[in-house]
GROMACS .gro file of C-alpha atoms in nm:
model
  374
    1UNK     CA    1   0.363  -0.670   4.520
    2UNK     CA    2   0.073  -0.513   4.331
    3UNK     CA    3   0.018  -0.116   4.386
    4UNK     CA    4  -0.353  -0.055   4.332
    5UNK     CA    5  -0.405   0.314   4.227
    6UNK     CA    6  -0.791   0.398   4.200
    7UNK     CA    7  -0.865   0.684   3.978
    8UNK     CA    8  -1.094   0.853   4.251
    9UNK     CA    9  -0.788   0.982   4.415
   10UNK     CA   10  -0.685   1.203   4.102
   11UNK     CA   11  -0.617   1.555   4.115
   12UNK     CA   12  -0.592   1.851   3.858
   13UNK     CA   13  -0.248   2.013   3.863
   14UNK     CA   14  -0.272   2.383   3.846
   15UNK     CA   15  -0.304   2.544   3.522
   16UNK     CA   16  -0.005   2.728   3.403
   17UNK     CA   17   0.007   3.101   3.378
   18UNK     CA   18   0.043   3.292   3.013
   19UNK     CA   19   0.415   3.352   3.154
   20UNK     CA   20   0.491   3.021   3.250
   21UNK     CA   21   0.366   2.883   2.891
   22UNK     CA   22   0.577   3.147   2.723
   23UNK     CA   23   0.880   3.046   2.900
   24UNK     CA   24   0.794   2.657   2.837
   25UNK     CA   25   0.773   2.739   2.446
   26UNK     CA   26   1.116   2.907   2.471
   27UNK     CA   27   1.250   2.617   2.640
   28UNK     CA   28   1.099   2.363   2.391
   29UNK     CA   29   1.252   2.560   2.114
   30UNK     CA   30   1.585   2.581   2.236
   31UNK     CA   31   1.614   2.213   2.307
   32UNK     CA   32   1.469   2.159   1.941
   33UNK     CA   33   1.726   2.368   1.789
   34UNK     CA   34   1.967   2.111   1.921
   35UNK     CA   35   1.817   1.824   1.749
   36UNK     CA   36   1.790   1.729   1.375
   37UNK     CA   37   1.530   1.434   1.380
   38UNK     CA   38   1.335   1.404   1.060
   39UNK     CA   39   0.972   1.547   1.052
   40UNK     CA   40   0.847   1.190   1.010
   41UNK     CA   41   0.972   0.928   1.228
   42UNK     CA   42   1.012   0.545   1.117
   43UNK     CA   43   1.098   0.409   1.428
   44UNK     CA   44   0.934   0.137   1.644
   45UNK     CA   45   0.700   0.384   1.812
   46UNK     CA   46   0.488   0.435   1.467
   47UNK     CA   47   0.426   0.052   1.491
   48UNK     CA   48   0.290   0.075   1.831
   49UNK     CA   49   0.089   0.331   1.784
   50UNK     CA   50  -0.045   0.253   1.421
   51UNK     CA   51  -0.295   0.005   1.565
   52UNK     CA   52  -0.462   0.262   1.768
   53UNK     CA   53  -0.462   0.555   1.550
   54UNK     CA   54  -0.751   0.772   1.439
   55UNK     CA   55  -0.881   0.742   1.090
   56UNK     CA   56  -0.773   1.088   0.995
   57UNK     CA   57  -0.614   1.208   0.660
   58UNK     CA   58  -0.248   1.205   0.611
   59UNK     CA   59  -0.211   1.594   0.569
   60UNK     CA   60  -0.393   1.909   0.533
   61UNK     CA   61  -0.298   2.181   0.308
   62UNK     CA   62  -0.362   2.574   0.417
   63UNK     CA   63  -0.296   2.899   0.214
   64UNK     CA   64  -0.186   3.227   0.350
   65UNK     CA   65  -0.153   3.557   0.185
   66UNK     CA   66   0.115   3.781   0.296
   67UNK     CA   67  -0.029   4.129   0.430
   68UNK     CA   68   0.089   4.457   0.422
   69UNK     CA   69   0.218   4.418   0.800
   70UNK     CA   70   0.424   4.112   0.708
   71UNK     CA   71   0.589   4.266   0.417
   72UNK     CA   72   0.959   4.227   0.419
   73UNK     CA   73   0.943   3.965   0.688
   74UNK     CA   74   1.129   3.627   0.694
   75UNK     CA   75   0.904   3.368   0.550
   76UNK     CA   76   0.910   3.138   0.864
   77UNK     CA   77   0.830   3.406   1.096
   78UNK     CA   78   0.552   3.546   0.868
   79UNK     CA   79   0.422   3.181   0.846
   80UNK     CA   80   0.421   3.146   1.228
   81UNK     CA   81   0.131   3.406   1.231
   82UNK     CA   82  -0.078   3.185   1.007
   83UNK     CA   83   0.018   2.846   1.192
   84UNK     CA   84  -0.039   2.969   1.555
   85UNK     CA   85  -0.043   2.580   1.656
   86UNK     CA   86   0.306   2.554   1.561
   87UNK     CA   87   0.645   2.616   1.673
   88UNK     CA   88   0.889   2.842   1.457
   89UNK     CA   89   1.118   2.562   1.426
   90UNK     CA   90   0.853   2.312   1.284
   91UNK     CA   91   0.768   2.557   0.994
   92UNK     CA   92   1.154   2.566   0.930
   93UNK     CA   93   1.144   2.211   0.904
   94UNK     CA   94   0.850   2.216   0.663
   95UNK     CA   95   1.040   2.433   0.418
   96UNK     CA   96   1.351   2.240   0.445
   97UNK     CA   97   1.129   1.927   0.367
   98UNK     CA   98   0.978   2.082   0.055
   99UNK     CA   99   0.622   2.129   0.204
  100UNK     CA  100   0.600   2.518   0.143
  101UNK     CA  101   0.540   2.686  -0.156
  102UNK     CA  102   0.563   3.049  -0.225
  103UNK     CA  103   0.373   3.172  -0.518
  104UNK     CA  104   0.352   2.827  -0.655
  105UNK     CA  105   0.701   2.754  -0.626
  106UNK     CA  106   0.884   2.550  -0.371
  107UNK     CA  107   1.012   2.792  -0.093
  108UNK     CA  108   1.395   2.780  -0.116
  109UNK     CA  109   1.455   2.879   0.247
  110UNK     CA  110   1.320   3.003   0.598
  111UNK     CA  111   1.495   3.344   0.536
  112UNK     CA  112   1.353   3.424   0.238
  113UNK     CA  113   1.160   3.751   0.228
  114UNK     CA  114   0.821   3.773   0.124
  115UNK     CA  115   0.605   4.086  -0.033
  116UNK     CA  116   0.258   4.189   0.037
  117UNK     CA  117   0.042   3.984  -0.200
  118UNK     CA  118   0.251   3.682  -0.180
  119UNK     CA  119   0.056   3.360  -0.166
  120UNK     CA  120   0.206   3.055   0.060
  121UNK     CA  121   0.071   2.694   0.040
  122UNK     CA  122   0.181   2.458   0.328
  123UNK     CA  123   0.132   2.111   0.376
  124UNK     CA  124   0.097   2.001   0.739
  125UNK     CA  125   0.165   1.665   0.826
  126UNK     CA  126   0.142   1.453   1.163
  127UNK     CA  127   0.474   1.457   1.337
  128UNK     CA  128   0.607   1.254   1.641
  129UNK     CA  129   0.796   1.567   1.704
  130UNK     CA  130   0.698   1.706   2.055
  131UNK     CA  131   0.882   2.028   1.979
  132UNK     CA  132   0.689   2.072   1.665
  133UNK     CA  133   0.382   2.188   1.879
  134UNK     CA  134   0.314   2.444   2.168
  135UNK     CA  135   0.205   2.390   2.512
  136UNK     CA  136  -0.154   2.467   2.621
  137UNK     CA  137  -0.297   2.535   2.951
  138UNK     CA  138  -0.504   2.196   2.976
  139UNK     CA  139  -0.602   2.061   3.320
  140UNK     CA  140  -0.510   1.679   3.329
  141UNK     CA  141  -0.666   1.451   3.553
  142UNK     CA  142  -0.362   1.288   3.692
  143UNK     CA  143  -0.397   0.944   3.863
  144UNK     CA  144  -0.029   0.878   3.906
  145UNK     CA  145   0.306   1.032   3.846
  146UNK     CA  146   0.653   0.957   3.925
  147UNK     CA  147   0.989   1.039   3.765
  148UNK     CA  148   0.942   0.772   3.475
  149UNK     CA  149   0.565   0.734   3.412
  150UNK     CA  150   0.237   0.965   3.408
  151UNK     CA  151  -0.105   0.805   3.412
  152UNK     CA  152  -0.416   1.017   3.333
  153UNK     CA  153  -0.798   0.971   3.323
  154UNK     CA  154  -0.873   1.123   2.991
  155UNK     CA  155  -1.207   1.309   2.927
  156UNK     CA  156  -1.394   1.241   2.643
  157UNK     CA  157  -1.373   1.481   2.368
  158UNK     CA  158  -0.992   1.505   2.417
  159UNK     CA  159  -0.778   1.443   2.104
  160UNK     CA  160  -0.443   1.258   2.192
  161UNK     CA  161  -0.217   1.369   1.931
  162UNK     CA  162  -0.225   1.662   1.688
  163UNK     CA  163  -0.342   1.549   1.339
  164UNK     CA  164  -0.530   1.738   1.033
  165UNK     CA  165  -0.846   1.909   1.181
  166UNK     CA  166  -0.705   1.888   1.541
  167UNK     CA  167  -0.376   2.071   1.557
  168UNK     CA  168  -0.416   2.215   1.907
  169UNK     CA  169  -0.605   2.158   2.206
  170UNK     CA  170  -0.479   1.795   2.234
  171UNK     CA  171  -0.331   1.572   2.503
  172UNK     CA  172   0.010   1.617   2.349
  173UNK     CA  173  -0.029   1.998   2.402
  174UNK     CA  174  -0.138   1.966   2.756
  175UNK     CA  175   0.160   1.740   2.839
  176UNK     CA  176   0.407   2.011   2.726
  177UNK     CA  177   0.257   2.265   2.962
  178UNK     CA  178   0.233   2.009   3.250
  179UNK     CA  179   0.604   1.971   3.248
  180UNK     CA  180   0.882   2.076   2.986
  181UNK     CA  181   1.035   1.725   2.996
  182UNK     CA  182   0.770   1.593   2.781
  183UNK     CA  183   0.920   1.811   2.499
  184UNK     CA  184   1.213   1.583   2.492
  185UNK     CA  185   1.028   1.282   2.426
  186UNK     CA  186   0.870   1.179   2.080
  187UNK     CA  187   0.507   1.221   2.067
  188UNK     CA  188   0.560   1.390   2.427
  189UNK     CA  189   0.579   1.012   2.583
  190UNK     CA  190   0.247   0.887   2.453
  191UNK     CA  191   0.287   0.516   2.383
  192UNK     CA  192  -0.102   0.434   2.321
  193UNK     CA  193  -0.413   0.629   2.216
  194UNK     CA  194  -0.775   0.622   2.295
  195UNK     CA  195  -1.044   0.770   2.048
  196UNK     CA  196  -1.125   1.145   2.078
  197UNK     CA  197  -1.474   1.010   2.215
  198UNK     CA  198  -1.372   0.750   2.440
  199UNK     CA  199  -1.267   0.824   2.830
  200UNK     CA  200  -1.043   0.658   3.057
  201UNK     CA  201  -0.697   0.559   3.168
  202UNK     CA  202  -0.353   0.609   2.959
  203UNK     CA  203  -0.010   0.601   3.047
  204UNK     CA  204   0.253   0.816   2.934
  205UNK     CA  205   0.632   0.782   2.955
  206UNK     CA  206   0.848   1.070   3.073
  207UNK     CA  207   1.172   0.991   2.930
  208UNK     CA  208   1.302   0.778   2.602
  209UNK     CA  209   1.410   0.492   2.813
  210UNK     CA  210   1.058   0.456   2.990
  211UNK     CA  211   0.896   0.509   2.634
  212UNK     CA  212   1.090   0.244   2.475
  213UNK     CA  213   1.021  -0.005   2.731
  214UNK     CA  214   0.659   0.035   2.717
  215UNK     CA  215   0.651   0.036   2.374
  216UNK     CA  216   0.795  -0.334   2.379
  217UNK     CA  217   0.567  -0.390   2.630
  218UNK     CA  218   0.257  -0.290   2.424
  219UNK     CA  219   0.380  -0.476   2.123
  220UNK     CA  220   0.430  -0.770   2.348
  221UNK     CA  221   0.098  -0.743   2.464
  222UNK     CA  222   0.188  -0.711   2.803
  223UNK     CA  223  -0.014  -0.406   2.926
  224UNK     CA  224  -0.337  -0.510   3.023
  225UNK     CA  225  -0.630  -0.273   2.899
  226UNK     CA  226  -1.004  -0.332   3.023
  227UNK     CA  227  -1.303  -0.115   2.910
  228UNK     CA  228  -1.659  -0.075   2.997
  229UNK     CA  229  -1.913  -0.022   2.738
  230UNK     CA  230  -2.320   0.047   2.700
  231UNK     CA  231  -2.438  -0.137   2.394
  232UNK     CA  232  -2.785  -0.134   2.219
  233UNK     CA  233  -3.019  -0.415   2.261
  234UNK     CA  234  -3.039  -0.702   2.518
  235UNK     CA  235  -2.775  -0.939   2.519
  236UNK     CA  236  -2.878  -1.310   2.450
  237UNK     CA  237  -2.706  -1.624   2.520
  238UNK     CA  238  -2.388  -1.697   2.691
  239UNK     CA  239  -2.278  -1.418   2.934
  240UNK     CA  240  -1.912  -1.451   2.807
  241UNK     CA  241  -1.799  -1.433   2.452
  242UNK     CA  242  -1.480  -1.384   2.273
  243UNK     CA  243  -1.460  -1.212   1.934
  244UNK     CA  244  -1.192  -1.347   1.709
  245UNK     CA  245  -1.239  -1.173   1.394
  246UNK     CA  246  -0.975  -0.971   1.177
  247UNK     CA  247  -1.009  -0.589   1.147
  248UNK     CA  248  -0.927  -0.376   0.854
  249UNK     CA  249  -1.018  -0.062   0.663
  250UNK     CA  250  -1.390  -0.076   0.563
  251UNK     CA  251  -1.381  -0.138   0.183
  252UNK     CA  252  -1.687   0.060   0.131
  253UNK     CA  253  -1.581   0.336   0.359
  254UNK     CA  254  -1.254   0.415   0.418
  255UNK     CA  255  -1.304   0.621   0.703
  256UNK     CA  256  -1.426   0.331   0.896
  257UNK     CA  257  -1.287   0.000   0.993
  258UNK     CA  258  -1.465  -0.310   0.973
  259UNK     CA  259  -1.422  -0.705   1.046
  260UNK     CA  260  -1.288  -0.816   0.693
  261UNK     CA  261  -1.199  -1.146   0.531
  262UNK     CA  262  -0.818  -1.171   0.511
  263UNK     CA  263  -0.833  -1.343   0.212
  264UNK     CA  264  -1.014  -1.072   0.045
  265UNK     CA  265  -0.891  -0.765   0.209
  266UNK     CA  266  -0.600  -0.629   0.425
  267UNK     CA  267  -0.653  -0.635   0.799
  268UNK     CA  268  -0.462  -0.780   1.104
  269UNK     CA  269  -0.610  -1.035   1.333
  270UNK     CA  270  -0.802  -0.877   1.632
  271UNK     CA  271  -0.927  -1.040   1.972
  272UNK     CA  272  -1.165  -0.922   2.237
  273UNK     CA  273  -1.319  -1.085   2.543
  274UNK     CA  274  -1.656  -0.984   2.613
  275UNK     CA  275  -1.854  -1.021   2.969
  276UNK     CA  276  -2.232  -0.932   3.028
  277UNK     CA  277  -2.253  -0.738   3.328
  278UNK     CA  278  -2.647  -0.647   3.311
  279UNK     CA  279  -2.895  -0.624   3.031
  280UNK     CA  280  -3.202  -0.488   2.996
  281UNK     CA  281  -3.463  -0.483   2.686
  282UNK     CA  282  -3.303  -0.181   2.528
  283UNK     CA  283  -2.939  -0.223   2.614
  284UNK     CA  284  -2.657  -0.409   2.766
  285UNK     CA  285  -2.370  -0.313   2.993
  286UNK     CA  286  -2.028  -0.518   2.900
  287UNK     CA  287  -1.679  -0.572   3.041
  288UNK     CA  288  -1.412  -0.569   2.729
  289UNK     CA  289  -1.082  -0.726   2.763
  290UNK     CA  290  -0.822  -0.652   2.470
  291UNK     CA  291  -0.562  -0.905   2.347
  292UNK     CA  292  -0.513  -0.706   2.045
  293UNK     CA  293  -0.513  -0.299   2.007
  294UNK     CA  294  -0.661  -0.241   1.663
  295UNK     CA  295  -0.837   0.082   1.560
  296UNK     CA  296  -1.176   0.110   1.699
  297UNK     CA  297  -1.149  -0.262   1.799
  298UNK     CA  298  -1.433  -0.288   2.051
  299UNK     CA  299  -1.660  -0.054   1.869
  300UNK     CA  300  -1.639  -0.262   1.563
  301UNK     CA  301  -1.634  -0.621   1.741
  302UNK     CA  302  -1.942  -0.507   1.957
  303UNK     CA  303  -2.114  -0.372   1.628
  304UNK     CA  304  -2.008  -0.728   1.429
  305UNK     CA  305  -2.229  -0.895   1.692
  306UNK     CA  306  -2.541  -0.680   1.679
  307UNK     CA  307  -2.467  -0.487   1.963
  308UNK     CA  308  -2.326  -0.149   1.833
  309UNK     CA  309  -2.238   0.096   2.123
  310UNK     CA  310  -2.469   0.362   2.245
  311UNK     CA  311  -2.402   0.704   2.077
  312UNK     CA  312  -2.151   0.526   1.819
  313UNK     CA  313  -2.306   0.677   1.491
  314UNK     CA  314  -2.021   0.565   1.311
  315UNK     CA  315  -2.105   0.195   1.363
  316UNK     CA  316  -2.445   0.187   1.391
  317UNK     CA  317  -2.516   0.322   1.719
  318UNK     CA  318  -2.813   0.580   1.801
  319UNK     CA  319  -2.744   0.906   2.048
  320UNK     CA  320  -2.875   0.807   2.390
  321UNK     CA  321  -3.017   1.002   2.669
  322UNK     CA  322  -2.758   1.264   2.784
  323UNK     CA  323  -2.456   1.121   2.588
  324UNK     CA  324  -2.319   1.227   2.264
  325UNK     CA  325  -2.021   0.996   2.206
  326UNK     CA  326  -1.978   0.630   2.187
  327UNK     CA  327  -2.047   0.465   2.564
  328UNK     CA  328  -1.692   0.340   2.594
  329UNK     CA  329  -1.475   0.403   2.920
  330UNK     CA  330  -1.099   0.243   2.962
  331UNK     CA  331  -1.163   0.135   3.324
  332UNK     CA  332  -0.858  -0.062   3.408
  333UNK     CA  333  -0.478  -0.021   3.311
  334UNK     CA  334  -0.217  -0.263   3.434
  335UNK     CA  335   0.137  -0.266   3.352
  336UNK     CA  336   0.499  -0.341   3.484
  337UNK     CA  337   0.675  -0.017   3.564
  338UNK     CA  338   0.929   0.041   3.286
  339UNK     CA  339   1.205   0.107   3.546
  340UNK     CA  340   1.142  -0.039   3.860
  341UNK     CA  341   0.960  -0.366   3.733
  342UNK     CA  342   0.701  -0.332   3.988
  343UNK     CA  343   0.321  -0.431   3.920
  344UNK     CA  344   0.108  -0.126   3.873
  345UNK     CA  345  -0.291  -0.141   3.853
  346UNK     CA  346  -0.504   0.164   3.804
  347UNK     CA  347  -0.872   0.197   3.813
  348UNK     CA  348  -1.109   0.477   3.680
  349UNK     CA  349  -1.480   0.479   3.750
  350UNK     CA  350  -1.732   0.547   3.490
  351UNK     CA  351  -1.750   0.907   3.365
  352UNK     CA  352  -2.058   1.092   3.439
  353UNK     CA  353  -2.253   1.059   3.128
  354UNK     CA  354  -2.212   0.701   3.127
  355UNK     CA  355  -2.330   0.677   3.451
  356UNK     CA  356  -2.631   0.885   3.375
  357UNK     CA  357  -2.701   0.641   3.051
  358UNK     CA  358  -2.700   0.361   3.311
  359UNK     CA  359  -2.955   0.497   3.512
  360UNK     CA  360  -3.172   0.619   3.203
  361UNK     CA  361  -3.173   0.248   3.068
  362UNK     CA  362  -3.215   0.075   3.416
  363UNK     CA  363  -2.877  -0.074   3.409
  364UNK     CA  364  -2.705  -0.202   3.710
  365UNK     CA  365  -2.316  -0.172   3.779
  366UNK     CA  366  -2.111  -0.310   4.037
  367UNK     CA  367  -1.762  -0.306   4.007
  368UNK     CA  368  -1.605  -0.649   3.927
  369UNK     CA  369  -1.252  -0.793   4.002
  370UNK     CA  370  -1.063  -0.734   3.715
  371UNK     CA  371  -0.916  -1.018   3.472
  372UNK     CA  372  -0.572  -0.969   3.356
  373UNK     CA  373  -0.486  -1.039   2.995
  374UNK     CA  374  -0.124  -1.042   2.935
   0.00000   0.00000   0.00000
């Protein structure tokens, strides 16, 4: 039996109060102190996420100077005041990992006392540990939720996981405030990503068993992900096209991805099925099905065939009427429930900025029957 869940029936969970958030933080920290996971995980989750990651630096260094008010405090307590996005327990891990320097020397222990005028350098690194971060009262557009999984419709502009330059205000922070259970799962149960400026459907696991099964399903290409995109220029030729072209780091710009020759550059195979829905002189509306999940895959493949996405300045697109991000939306998500095995299918209609763009360009959109790509 297939359960259809249109995203039009979404709801926004009530924002937690400040008192609720404080209680969640205490719960998370108490739970964390009972665990001894390393800062950087090397489990299968990393492999499942690596293809869809944002191209951010590996770490970020901050410098703090100890003020008069902090004189005599423990090092870890003083640092928390400078690193408001992180829990004290994560700061203690950074110290233990040798990533904190006090006056140019590796900090010996979290309990070390600091003096006014001391200089502290901290190297911040992405971590899969949910307990490293603090819950934040960010409303989630929940499409579906049960004891095992959560499906959301992510808005454009929301970063999925904390990373250098975006340590707070992310989906992970929102999940921690949504339910303390997410603090017990690596990366708060996030098993795949969408770019910051891509909107649409994502599934999140509520416990480790569900996460492991979803990660396995993602690795086996058993989770169907389908997108709508608005591209520059009129589409010419066959309305259906498969782009089967490897993707790797752009050798001329390490902050971009590109179609690469595997005999000359490192990269991975990538395949996208593209179907034309409508076209005018200035642009085309297309439906894309992913068979692989490489970083920026649809954006790179569309640019490689001469149709960069509207608004995608990274890959040759130009800003379009009323849209200041790439015109890309994850419209359909289908997978087997990780516990019950039931087939789940979810739909999310186009975001408002993309609807406006369609109207401005004169493109027509009629929802079409989705095509599974397991």
